[in-house]
Amino acid sequence: MSASTALGRGDLPDAWDSGDAAGIDPEHDRRVEELKPAGAGVAAFYDRAARGIAGAPDLAELKERHTRLLGRERGIVTGRLAGLPELSPEERRQSGRALNLIKRWLTELEAARRSALEREQESRSAQGLDVTLPGRKPWIGHRHVLAQIQEELLDLFHGLGYSVYVSPEVESDDYNFGKLNFPPDHPARDAHDTYWVDGGLLLRTHTSPGWVRAMEERQPPLRLVFPGRVFRAEQVDASHMDQFHQVDGLFVDRDVSMADLKATLNTFARSIYGRAVRTRLVPVYFPFVEPGAQLDVACVICDGSGRVRDARCPVCKGGGWIELLGAGMVHPNVFRAVGYDPEAVTGFAFGMGLERIAMMRWGIPEIRLFLENDLRFLNQF
Ligand code: DAH
């Protein structure tokens, strides 16, 4: 190697020798041997350079050593490579090969050492535990407001002797309508905007089909509640959604009367809205009950006055009453449809919407909040 490309151990600090090059490069000794034909100095230079890289104590020092060897401006190897064109073709061939090998190997060594140092640094910081930092509060979820109110209702009815009956969300026309005494083409069906499913099936529009299934399976006396999700093809707005939740109730025995129904509904209303709540039963039509009724409660917001701070109450729209649920005495045709003798048994039923009950209880103005899962809403319950 000529003067301009000559290299020797002396070009690098003695201290670099302490690194263990063979530790990160199993080929190290062979590589030093391979360089010897280019000159003992060159091989010794590479040996020290490789040890220096392997022994760099930290990332900053590694960078410094790398720059000293291969830096674009002042790197020793870079400088020697730049001197190659001044050599004779023979010298150029031999030196060029050695210098390029040195450059490639050192580059590999530097990358290996760097990732080892980075790994060490990461595991050190992972172990570094700062006991003065405030602890992280575990994030504890809770039941959705509708799940809570459903549980509360089932609990209440459990206390009155009812058990839970679960029925399917996908129903046949017959269970959702026919056996509940909706005649074909009767306008009462129009009130249940229905999502139809292939094969004559539909998404249940109410939880009342559960009574039919239960009565077909069991004999009276029956005391059952039917919780679940129901679907209607509604235009969505602040008080309508195309899915919501209901709980129906059914009581069938001998000599069940409207008085039993009334007492049951009042027990329910007091439990949910407080002992002082005023209620009334208003006659309405449902195909599956006769007589049919709706239970109204005095508006919880204006206490039945219809006015809030000299203005019309926004919740009951000034009427003073809120419709809470549907109810009635089970229609004889429904008993016939399930094979019960309407002369032998009587029964009452009721059906309520959970969203509506919750909205009334807490003055929630917007039904969509129940499905949006915004924690700012859910965390209030
Ligand atoms: N199923 C009716 C609806 O969703 C509500 C209803 C009315 C249920 C009267 C009943 C009842 O059990 O007796 O519109």
mmCIF file of C-alpha atoms and ligand atoms in Angstrom:
data_model
loop_
_atom_site.group_PDB
_atom_site.id
_atom_site.type_symbol
_atom_site.label_atom_id
_atom_site.label_comp_id
_atom_site.label_asym_id
_atom_site.label_seq_id
_atom_site.Cartn_x
_atom_site.Cartn_y
_atom_site.Cartn_z
ATOM 1 C CA MET A 1 0.000 0.000 0.000
ATOM 2 C CA SER A 2 1.432 3.376 -0.885
ATOM 3 C CA ALA A 3 1.847 6.269 1.484
ATOM 4 C CA SER A 4 -1.440 7.922 0.676
ATOM 5 C CA THR A 5 -3.473 4.776 1.384
ATOM 6 C CA ALA A 6 -1.287 3.143 3.997
ATOM 7 C CA LEU A 7 -2.951 2.327 7.299
ATOM 8 C CA GLY A 8 -1.614 1.166 10.642
ATOM 9 C CA ARG A 9 -2.695 0.390 14.167
ATOM 10 C CA GLY A 10 -1.144 3.712 15.182
ATOM 11 C CA ASP A 11 -3.836 5.636 13.354
ATOM 12 C CA LEU A 12 -6.228 4.747 16.181
ATOM 13 C CA PRO A 13 -6.061 5.136 20.007
ATOM 14 C CA ASP A 14 -4.595 2.226 22.005
ATOM 15 C CA ALA A 15 -7.675 2.159 24.243
ATOM 16 C CA TRP A 16 -9.790 0.819 21.395
ATOM 17 C CA ASP A 17 -8.030 -2.527 21.678
ATOM 18 C CA SER A 18 -10.010 -3.428 24.773
ATOM 19 C CA GLY A 19 -13.179 -4.139 22.726
ATOM 20 C CA ASP A 20 -14.096 -7.734 21.903
ATOM 21 C CA ALA A 21 -14.615 -7.752 18.145
ATOM 22 C CA ALA A 22 -14.922 -11.540 17.916
ATOM 23 C CA GLY A 23 -17.751 -11.261 20.435
ATOM 24 C CA ILE A 24 -20.010 -9.585 17.903
ATOM 25 C CA ASP A 25 -18.377 -10.869 14.737
ATOM 26 C CA PRO A 26 -17.523 -14.573 14.732
ATOM 27 C CA GLU A 27 -15.679 -13.966 11.450
ATOM 28 C CA HIS A 28 -13.376 -11.399 12.996
ATOM 29 C CA ASP A 29 -10.143 -13.397 13.089
ATOM 30 C CA ARG A 30 -10.666 -14.714 9.583
ATOM 31 C CA ARG A 31 -11.270 -11.203 8.307
ATOM 32 C CA VAL A 32 -8.040 -9.937 9.854
ATOM 33 C CA GLU A 33 -6.237 -12.808 8.119
ATOM 34 C CA GLU A 34 -7.890 -11.951 4.823
ATOM 35 C CA LEU A 35 -6.520 -8.424 5.015
ATOM 36 C CA LYS A 36 -2.926 -9.476 5.646
ATOM 37 C CA PRO A 37 -1.910 -9.742 1.942
ATOM 38 C CA ALA A 38 -2.670 -6.015 1.697
ATOM 39 C CA GLY A 39 -0.143 -5.362 4.461
ATOM 40 C CA ALA A 40 0.329 -6.207 8.130
ATOM 41 C CA GLY A 41 -0.469 -2.569 8.985
ATOM 42 C CA VAL A 42 -3.810 -2.719 7.246
ATOM 43 C CA ALA A 43 -4.822 -5.897 9.059
ATOM 44 C CA ALA A 44 -3.725 -4.434 12.389
ATOM 45 C CA PHE A 45 -5.632 -1.244 11.669
ATOM 46 C CA TYR A 46 -8.790 -3.189 10.964
ATOM 47 C CA ASP A 47 -8.336 -5.279 14.102
ATOM 48 C CA ARG A 48 -8.138 -2.171 16.280
ATOM 49 C CA ALA A 49 -10.965 -0.394 14.457
ATOM 50 C CA ALA A 50 -13.261 -3.392 14.869
ATOM 51 C CA ARG A 51 -12.411 -3.681 18.561
ATOM 52 C CA GLY A 52 -13.083 0.019 18.970
ATOM 53 C CA ILE A 53 -16.535 -0.336 17.487
ATOM 54 C CA ALA A 54 -17.332 -3.486 19.437
ATOM 55 C CA GLY A 55 -16.146 -1.871 22.677
ATOM 56 C CA ALA A 56 -17.898 1.506 22.297
ATOM 57 C CA PRO A 57 -19.441 2.003 25.738
ATOM 58 C CA ASP A 58 -22.487 3.997 24.654
ATOM 59 C CA LEU A 59 -24.324 5.343 21.613
ATOM 60 C CA ALA A 60 -22.591 8.739 21.692
ATOM 61 C CA GLU A 61 -19.123 7.211 21.760
ATOM 62 C CA LEU A 62 -20.091 4.713 19.072
ATOM 63 C CA LYS A 63 -21.149 7.547 16.835
ATOM 64 C CA GLU A 64 -17.880 9.337 17.448
ATOM 65 C CA ARG A 65 -15.776 6.274 16.621
ATOM 66 C CA HIS A 66 -17.834 5.580 13.535
ATOM 67 C CA THR A 67 -17.318 9.153 12.342
ATOM 68 C CA ARG A 68 -13.630 8.911 12.975
ATOM 69 C CA LEU A 69 -13.424 5.819 10.769
ATOM 70 C CA LEU A 70 -16.065 6.316 8.115
ATOM 71 C CA GLY A 71 -17.241 9.940 8.461
ATOM 72 C CA ARG A 72 -17.884 11.565 5.116
ATOM 73 C CA GLU A 73 -15.535 14.539 5.727
ATOM 74 C CA ARG A 74 -12.717 13.334 7.934
ATOM 75 C CA GLY A 75 -13.122 9.568 8.305
ATOM 76 C CA ILE A 76 -9.765 7.788 8.058
ATOM 77 C CA VAL A 77 -11.050 5.035 5.773
ATOM 78 C CA THR A 78 -13.015 7.538 3.698
ATOM 79 C CA GLY A 79 -9.863 9.622 3.258
ATOM 80 C CA ARG A 80 -7.852 6.628 2.114
ATOM 81 C CA LEU A 81 -10.525 5.633 -0.366
ATOM 82 C CA ALA A 82 -10.450 9.160 -1.772
ATOM 83 C CA GLY A 83 -6.679 8.785 -2.333
ATOM 84 C CA LEU A 84 -7.038 5.676 -4.514
ATOM 85 C CA PRO A 85 -7.070 7.441 -7.910
ATOM 86 C CA GLU A 86 -3.534 8.669 -7.312
ATOM 87 C CA LEU A 87 -2.224 5.109 -7.189
ATOM 88 C CA SER A 88 -0.886 2.958 -9.951
ATOM 89 C CA PRO A 89 -3.462 0.536 -11.336
ATOM 90 C CA GLU A 90 -1.859 -2.438 -9.551
ATOM 91 C CA GLU A 91 -1.758 -0.713 -6.162
ATOM 92 C CA ARG A 92 -5.183 0.687 -6.687
ATOM 93 C CA ARG A 93 -6.608 -2.785 -7.253
ATOM 94 C CA GLN A 94 -5.109 -4.239 -4.103
ATOM 95 C CA SER A 95 -5.680 -1.282 -1.775
ATOM 96 C CA GLY A 96 -9.127 -0.626 -3.165
ATOM 97 C CA ARG A 97 -10.257 -4.135 -2.419
ATOM 98 C CA ALA A 98 -8.922 -4.011 1.151
ATOM 99 C CA LEU A 99 -10.398 -0.573 1.875
ATOM 100 C CA ASN A 100 -13.792 -1.521 0.549
ATOM 101 C CA LEU A 101 -13.843 -4.676 2.639
ATOM 102 C CA ILE A 102 -12.871 -2.657 5.704
ATOM 103 C CA LYS A 103 -15.608 -0.149 4.998
ATOM 104 C CA ARG A 104 -18.249 -2.830 4.565
ATOM 105 C CA TRP A 105 -17.268 -4.831 7.638
ATOM 106 C CA LEU A 106 -17.020 -1.798 9.878
ATOM 107 C CA THR A 107 -20.444 -0.662 8.705
ATOM 108 C CA GLU A 108 -21.903 -4.043 9.665
ATOM 109 C CA LEU A 109 -20.168 -4.013 13.029
ATOM 110 C CA GLU A 110 -21.394 -0.522 13.781
ATOM 111 C CA ALA A 111 -25.007 -1.477 13.034
ATOM 112 C CA ALA A 112 -24.767 -4.579 15.255
ATOM 113 C CA ARG A 113 -23.210 -2.652 18.128
ATOM 114 C CA ARG A 114 -25.755 0.142 17.780
ATOM 115 C CA SER A 115 -28.759 -2.129 18.029
ATOM 116 C CA ALA A 116 -27.231 -3.918 21.025
ATOM 117 C CA LEU A 117 -26.732 -0.568 22.777
ATOM 118 C CA GLU A 118 -30.279 0.505 21.918
ATOM 119 C CA ARG A 119 -31.694 -2.709 23.346
ATOM 120 C CA GLU A 120 -29.739 -2.216 26.538
ATOM 121 C CA GLN A 121 -31.009 1.320 26.828
ATOM 122 C CA GLU A 122 -34.626 0.240 26.355
ATOM 123 C CA SER A 123 -34.489 -2.482 28.939
ATOM 124 C CA ARG A 124 -32.793 -0.096 31.366
ATOM 125 C CA SER A 125 -35.568 2.461 31.000
ATOM 126 C CA ALA A 126 -38.242 -0.235 31.299
ATOM 127 C CA GLN A 127 -36.773 -1.258 34.608
ATOM 128 C CA GLY A 128 -36.402 2.302 35.809
ATOM 129 C CA LEU A 129 -39.313 2.542 38.220
ATOM 130 C CA ASP A 130 -40.102 5.984 39.543
ATOM 131 C CA VAL A 131 -41.860 5.356 42.832
ATOM 132 C CA THR A 132 -42.671 9.055 43.211
ATOM 133 C CA LEU A 133 -45.056 9.089 40.222
ATOM 134 C CA PRO A 134 -48.768 9.043 41.124
ATOM 135 C CA GLY A 135 -50.282 5.613 40.586
ATOM 136 C CA ARG A 136 -52.448 4.799 37.601
ATOM 137 C CA LYS A 137 -56.051 4.321 38.578
ATOM 138 C CA PRO A 138 -57.417 1.073 37.210
ATOM 139 C CA TRP A 139 -60.143 1.808 34.692
ATOM 140 C CA ILE A 140 -63.324 0.207 35.949
ATOM 141 C CA GLY A 141 -66.378 -0.024 33.729
ATOM 142 C CA HIS A 142 -69.947 -0.405 34.846
ATOM 143 C CA ARG A 143 -73.249 -1.583 33.488
ATOM 144 C CA HIS A 144 -74.990 0.450 30.824
ATOM 145 C CA VAL A 145 -77.859 2.602 32.118
ATOM 146 C CA LEU A 146 -80.392 0.429 30.262
ATOM 147 C CA ALA A 147 -78.910 -2.751 31.699
ATOM 148 C CA GLN A 148 -79.200 -1.159 35.133
ATOM 149 C CA ILE A 149 -82.822 -0.210 34.709
ATOM 150 C CA GLN A 150 -83.693 -3.597 33.227
ATOM 151 C CA GLU A 151 -82.074 -5.284 36.185
ATOM 152 C CA GLU A 152 -83.981 -3.057 38.563
ATOM 153 C CA LEU A 153 -87.286 -3.923 36.867
ATOM 154 C CA LEU A 154 -86.620 -7.646 36.754
ATOM 155 C CA ASP A 155 -85.687 -7.473 40.404
ATOM 156 C CA LEU A 156 -88.926 -5.685 41.236
ATOM 157 C CA PHE A 157 -91.040 -8.218 39.335
ATOM 158 C CA HIS A 158 -89.056 -11.073 40.776
ATOM 159 C CA GLY A 159 -90.223 -9.808 44.152
ATOM 160 C CA LEU A 160 -93.808 -10.040 42.857
ATOM 161 C CA GLY A 161 -93.298 -13.661 41.826
ATOM 162 C CA TYR A 162 -92.413 -13.280 38.136
ATOM 163 C CA SER A 163 -89.650 -15.167 36.370
ATOM 164 C CA VAL A 164 -87.812 -14.226 33.186
ATOM 165 C CA TYR A 165 -88.642 -15.730 29.796
ATOM 166 C CA VAL A 166 -86.304 -15.001 26.884
ATOM 167 C CA SER A 167 -87.709 -15.162 23.358
ATOM 168 C CA PRO A 168 -86.109 -14.638 19.927
ATOM 169 C CA GLU A 169 -85.348 -11.298 18.289
ATOM 170 C CA VAL A 170 -86.094 -12.755 14.853
ATOM 171 C CA GLU A 171 -89.729 -13.806 14.794
ATOM 172 C CA SER A 172 -92.337 -15.100 12.422
ATOM 173 C CA ASP A 173 -95.282 -12.988 11.363
ATOM 174 C CA ASP A 174 -97.478 -15.420 13.244
ATOM 175 C CA TYR A 175 -95.904 -14.870 16.647
ATOM 176 C CA ASN A 176 -95.299 -11.142 16.262
ATOM 177 C CA PHE A 177 -98.797 -10.452 14.897
ATOM 178 C CA GLY A 178 -101.130 -13.312 13.999
ATOM 179 C CA LYS A 179 -101.410 -15.161 17.284
ATOM 180 C CA LEU A 180 -101.553 -11.816 19.084
ATOM 181 C CA ASN A 181 -104.854 -11.176 17.342
ATOM 182 C CA PHE A 182 -103.647 -8.744 14.712
ATOM 183 C CA PRO A 183 -105.913 -9.701 11.807
ATOM 184 C CA PRO A 184 -104.178 -9.707 8.404
ATOM 185 C CA ASP A 185 -104.421 -6.242 6.829
ATOM 186 C CA HIS A 186 -105.533 -4.690 10.109
ATOM 187 C CA PRO A 187 -104.275 -1.105 10.478
ATOM 188 C CA ALA A 188 -102.825 -1.936 13.894
ATOM 189 C CA ARG A 189 -99.962 -3.567 12.003
ATOM 190 C CA ASP A 190 -99.093 -0.222 10.457
ATOM 191 C CA ALA A 191 -98.215 1.148 13.871
ATOM 192 C CA HIS A 192 -95.407 -1.417 13.972
ATOM 193 C CA ASP A 193 -93.150 -0.351 11.093
ATOM 194 C CA THR A 194 -91.540 -3.676 10.512
ATOM 195 C CA TYR A 195 -88.100 -4.781 9.343
ATOM 196 C CA TRP A 196 -88.714 -7.857 7.267
ATOM 197 C CA VAL A 197 -86.138 -10.627 7.003
ATOM 198 C CA ASP A 198 -85.873 -13.147 4.163
ATOM 199 C CA GLY A 199 -88.171 -16.139 4.389
ATOM 200 C CA GLY A 200 -91.230 -14.409 5.822
ATOM 201 C CA LEU A 201 -89.421 -13.646 9.078
ATOM 202 C CA LEU A 202 -89.142 -10.252 10.756
ATOM 203 C CA LEU A 203 -87.304 -8.474 13.552
ATOM 204 C CA ARG A 204 -89.767 -8.485 16.450
ATOM 205 C CA THR A 205 -91.477 -5.137 16.872
ATOM 206 C CA HIS A 206 -92.314 -5.790 20.529
ATOM 207 C CA THR A 207 -91.594 -8.323 23.274
ATOM 208 C CA SER A 208 -95.238 -9.478 23.429
ATOM 209 C CA PRO A 209 -94.604 -12.508 21.102
ATOM 210 C CA GLY A 210 -92.838 -13.988 24.140
ATOM 211 C CA TRP A 211 -96.183 -14.533 25.866
ATOM 212 C CA VAL A 212 -97.434 -16.670 22.995
ATOM 213 C CA ARG A 213 -94.309 -18.829 23.071
ATOM 214 C CA ALA A 214 -94.489 -19.190 26.847
ATOM 215 C CA MET A 215 -98.188 -20.070 26.866
ATOM 216 C CA GLU A 216 -97.716 -22.648 24.093
ATOM 217 C CA GLU A 217 -95.018 -24.311 26.173
ATOM 218 C CA ARG A 218 -96.528 -24.085 29.639
ATOM 219 C CA GLN A 219 -99.806 -24.356 31.474
ATOM 220 C CA PRO A 220 -101.264 -21.696 33.803
ATOM 221 C CA PRO A 221 -100.741 -20.261 36.334
ATOM 222 C CA LEU A 222 -98.033 -18.147 34.689
ATOM 223 C CA ARG A 223 -96.217 -15.146 35.995
ATOM 224 C CA LEU A 224 -93.516 -14.081 33.537
ATOM 225 C CA VAL A 225 -91.537 -11.060 32.357
ATOM 226 C CA PHE A 226 -90.091 -10.790 28.851
ATOM 227 C CA PRO A 227 -87.141 -8.417 28.524
ATOM 228 C CA GLY A 228 -85.419 -7.690 25.230
ATOM 229 C CA ARG A 229 -84.480 -5.612 22.254
ATOM 230 C CA VAL A 230 -87.117 -4.710 19.685
ATOM 231 C CA PHE A 231 -86.928 -3.136 16.225
ATOM 232 C CA ARG A 232 -89.043 -0.736 14.231
ATOM 233 C CA ALA A 233 -88.283 0.894 10.912
ATOM 234 C CA GLU A 234 -88.696 4.351 12.418
ATOM 235 C CA GLN A 235 -87.383 7.661 11.202
ATOM 236 C CA VAL A 236 -84.743 8.330 13.880
ATOM 237 C CA ASP A 237 -85.125 11.530 15.914
ATOM 238 C CA ALA A 238 -84.700 12.700 19.518
ATOM 239 C CA SER A 239 -87.443 10.411 20.777
ATOM 240 C CA HIS A 240 -87.472 7.595 18.181
ATOM 241 C CA MET A 241 -84.925 4.954 17.351
ATOM 242 C CA ASP A 242 -85.194 1.924 15.138
ATOM 243 C CA GLN A 243 -84.149 -0.299 17.984
ATOM 244 C CA PHE A 244 -85.027 -0.022 21.644
ATOM 245 C CA HIS A 245 -85.809 -2.193 24.651
ATOM 246 C CA GLN A 246 -88.985 -3.428 26.246
ATOM 247 C CA VAL A 247 -90.102 -5.530 29.156
ATOM 248 C CA ASP A 248 -93.474 -7.222 28.835
ATOM 249 C CA GLY A 249 -95.220 -8.889 31.745
ATOM 250 C CA LEU A 250 -97.864 -11.618 31.739
ATOM 251 C CA PHE A 251 -99.991 -12.944 34.570
ATOM 252 C CA VAL A 252 -102.404 -15.807 33.782
ATOM 253 C CA ASP A 253 -104.479 -17.662 36.361
ATOM 254 C CA ARG A 254 -108.109 -18.176 37.385
ATOM 255 C CA ASP A 255 -109.993 -15.001 38.311
ATOM 256 C CA VAL A 256 -107.274 -12.485 37.532
ATOM 257 C CA SER A 257 -108.886 -9.049 37.397
ATOM 258 C CA MET A 258 -108.233 -5.517 36.257
ATOM 259 C CA ALA A 259 -107.773 -4.634 39.925
ATOM 260 C CA ASP A 260 -104.771 -6.982 40.057
ATOM 261 C CA LEU A 261 -103.366 -5.243 36.994
ATOM 262 C CA LYS A 262 -103.868 -1.814 38.492
ATOM 263 C CA ALA A 263 -102.215 -2.744 41.777
ATOM 264 C CA THR A 264 -99.290 -4.289 39.942
ATOM 265 C CA LEU A 265 -98.780 -1.221 37.751
ATOM 266 C CA ASN A 266 -99.001 1.148 40.696
ATOM 267 C CA THR A 267 -96.432 -0.917 42.561
ATOM 268 C CA PHE A 268 -94.177 -0.617 39.545
ATOM 269 C CA ALA A 269 -94.690 3.156 39.117
ATOM 270 C CA ARG A 270 -94.022 3.890 42.789
ATOM 271 C CA SER A 271 -90.936 1.777 42.812
ATOM 272 C CA ILE A 272 -89.476 3.598 39.806
ATOM 273 C CA TYR A 273 -90.709 7.167 40.354
ATOM 274 C CA GLY A 274 -91.183 7.330 44.102
ATOM 275 C CA ARG A 275 -94.131 6.680 46.421
ATOM 276 C CA ALA A 276 -95.780 10.037 45.748
ATOM 277 C CA VAL A 277 -96.170 9.524 42.002
ATOM 278 C CA ARG A 278 -99.735 9.905 40.671
ATOM 279 C CA THR A 279 -100.975 7.519 37.981
ATOM 280 C CA ARG A 280 -104.025 6.983 35.797
ATOM 281 C CA LEU A 281 -105.238 4.226 33.472
ATOM 282 C CA VAL A 282 -106.621 5.459 30.162
ATOM 283 C CA PRO A 283 -108.463 3.132 27.767
ATOM 284 C CA VAL A 284 -106.629 2.510 24.467
ATOM 285 C CA TYR A 285 -106.737 -0.115 21.773
ATOM 286 C CA PHE A 286 -104.224 -2.965 21.449
ATOM 287 C CA PRO A 287 -105.369 -6.029 19.481
ATOM 288 C CA PHE A 288 -104.079 -8.519 22.052
ATOM 289 C CA VAL A 289 -105.878 -7.137 25.125
ATOM 290 C CA GLU A 290 -109.491 -6.287 25.941
ATOM 291 C CA PRO A 291 -109.988 -3.933 27.605
ATOM 292 C CA GLY A 292 -106.706 -2.249 26.706
ATOM 293 C CA ALA A 293 -105.220 0.646 28.608
ATOM 294 C CA GLN A 294 -102.215 2.869 28.902
ATOM 295 C CA LEU A 295 -100.688 3.828 32.212
ATOM 296 C CA ASP A 296 -99.913 7.519 32.527
ATOM 297 C CA VAL A 297 -97.844 9.062 35.299
ATOM 298 C CA ALA A 298 -98.040 12.677 36.360
ATOM 299 C CA CYS A 299 -95.139 14.405 34.612
ATOM 300 C CA VAL A 300 -92.018 14.072 36.725
ATOM 301 C CA ILE A 301 -90.628 17.360 35.435
ATOM 302 C CA CYS A 302 -93.567 19.728 36.161
ATOM 303 C CA ASP A 303 -95.268 17.501 38.769
ATOM 304 C CA GLY A 304 -98.403 17.353 36.621
ATOM 305 C CA SER A 305 -98.942 21.105 36.397
ATOM 306 C CA GLY A 306 -97.989 21.298 32.730
ATOM 307 C CA ARG A 307 -95.916 24.412 33.365
ATOM 308 C CA VAL A 308 -92.272 25.050 34.230
ATOM 309 C CA ARG A 309 -91.234 28.591 35.204
ATOM 310 C CA ASP A 310 -94.240 30.210 33.515
ATOM 311 C CA ALA A 311 -93.711 28.260 30.295
ATOM 312 C CA ARG A 312 -95.193 25.104 28.832
ATOM 313 C CA CYS A 313 -93.454 22.004 30.272
ATOM 314 C CA PRO A 314 -91.130 20.690 27.523
ATOM 315 C CA VAL A 315 -91.493 17.064 28.580
ATOM 316 C CA CYS A 316 -95.285 16.550 28.837
ATOM 317 C CA LYS A 317 -95.917 19.393 26.365
ATOM 318 C CA GLY A 318 -98.231 21.040 28.881
ATOM 319 C CA GLY A 319 -100.541 18.040 29.299
ATOM 320 C CA GLY A 320 -99.296 17.179 32.776
ATOM 321 C CA TRP A 321 -99.327 13.412 32.064
ATOM 322 C CA ILE A 322 -96.855 11.093 30.424
ATOM 323 C CA GLU A 323 -97.785 7.817 28.768
ATOM 324 C CA LEU A 324 -95.596 5.167 30.331
ATOM 325 C CA LEU A 325 -96.738 1.762 29.113
ATOM 326 C CA GLY A 326 -99.458 -0.329 27.486
ATOM 327 C CA ALA A 327 -101.489 -2.916 29.371
ATOM 328 C CA GLY A 328 -104.771 -4.757 29.497
ATOM 329 C CA MET A 329 -106.615 -8.036 30.035
ATOM 330 C CA VAL A 330 -105.389 -10.756 27.656
ATOM 331 C CA HIS A 331 -107.766 -11.063 24.695
ATOM 332 C CA PRO A 332 -109.742 -14.347 24.497
ATOM 333 C CA ASN A 333 -108.484 -14.828 20.916
ATOM 334 C CA VAL A 334 -104.918 -14.911 22.183
ATOM 335 C CA PHE A 335 -105.837 -17.609 24.699
ATOM 336 C CA ARG A 336 -107.551 -19.559 21.919
ATOM 337 C CA ALA A 337 -104.484 -19.211 19.679
ATOM 338 C CA VAL A 338 -102.299 -20.923 22.283
ATOM 339 C CA GLY A 339 -104.860 -23.578 23.214
ATOM 340 C CA TYR A 340 -106.017 -22.120 26.532
ATOM 341 C CA ASP A 341 -109.723 -22.066 27.403
ATOM 342 C CA PRO A 342 -110.774 -18.385 27.699
ATOM 343 C CA GLU A 343 -113.706 -19.452 29.856
ATOM 344 C CA ALA A 344 -111.387 -21.072 32.387
ATOM 345 C CA VAL A 345 -108.479 -18.630 32.664
ATOM 346 C CA THR A 346 -108.024 -14.893 32.683
ATOM 347 C CA GLY A 347 -104.901 -12.807 32.670
ATOM 348 C CA PHE A 348 -103.382 -9.409 32.321
ATOM 349 C CA ALA A 349 -100.347 -8.178 30.442
ATOM 350 C CA PHE A 350 -98.316 -5.012 30.248
ATOM 351 C CA GLY A 351 -95.426 -3.779 28.137
ATOM 352 C CA MET A 352 -93.033 -0.936 28.752
ATOM 353 C CA GLY A 353 -90.143 0.726 26.922
ATOM 354 C CA LEU A 354 -86.946 0.950 28.943
ATOM 355 C CA GLU A 355 -85.564 4.018 27.176
ATOM 356 C CA ARG A 356 -88.772 5.922 27.864
ATOM 357 C CA ILE A 357 -88.775 4.935 31.539
ATOM 358 C CA ALA A 358 -85.153 6.048 31.915
ATOM 359 C CA MET A 359 -85.740 9.291 29.990
ATOM 360 C CA MET A 360 -88.668 10.166 32.236
ATOM 361 C CA ARG A 361 -86.888 9.275 35.394
ATOM 362 C CA TRP A 362 -83.760 11.336 34.779
ATOM 363 C CA GLY A 363 -85.049 13.945 32.348
ATOM 364 C CA ILE A 364 -82.918 12.617 29.450
ATOM 365 C CA PRO A 365 -83.937 14.595 26.361
ATOM 366 C CA GLU A 366 -82.418 12.460 23.596
ATOM 367 C CA ILE A 367 -82.980 8.729 22.968
ATOM 368 C CA ARG A 368 -79.928 8.378 20.710
ATOM 369 C CA LEU A 369 -77.661 8.856 23.731
ATOM 370 C CA PHE A 370 -78.438 5.294 24.813
ATOM 371 C CA LEU A 371 -76.785 3.812 21.742
ATOM 372 C CA GLU A 372 -73.915 6.213 21.155
ATOM 373 C CA ASN A 373 -71.788 4.935 24.039
ATOM 374 C CA ASP A 374 -70.375 8.365 24.809
ATOM 375 C CA LEU A 375 -68.736 7.965 28.206
ATOM 376 C CA ARG A 376 -69.666 11.497 29.220
ATOM 377 C CA PHE A 377 -73.272 10.288 29.150
ATOM 378 C CA LEU A 378 -72.805 6.746 30.440
ATOM 379 C CA ASN A 379 -70.648 7.765 33.392
ATOM 380 C CA GLN A 380 -73.532 9.748 34.847
ATOM 381 C CA PHE A 381 -75.370 6.553 35.758
HETATM 382 N N1 DAH B 1 -96.622 -4.612 22.720
HETATM 383 C C1 DAH B 1 -97.134 -3.268 22.757
HETATM 384 C C2 DAH B 1 -96.249 -2.358 21.943
HETATM 385 O O1 DAH B 1 -95.087 -2.585 21.839
HETATM 386 C C3 DAH B 1 -97.163 -2.733 24.168
HETATM 387 C C4 DAH B 1 -98.143 -3.460 25.020
HETATM 388 C C5 DAH B 1 -99.440 -3.015 25.118
HETATM 389 C C6 DAH B 1 -97.745 -4.583 25.696
HETATM 390 C C7 DAH B 1 -100.355 -3.693 25.906
HETATM 391 C C8 DAH B 1 -98.672 -5.258 26.500
HETATM 392 C C9 DAH B 1 -99.958 -4.782 26.596
HETATM 393 O O2 DAH B 1 -98.334 -6.331 27.194
HETATM 394 O O3 DAH B 1 -100.830 -5.441 27.379
HETATM 395 O O4 DAH B 1 -96.731 -1.405 21.413
#
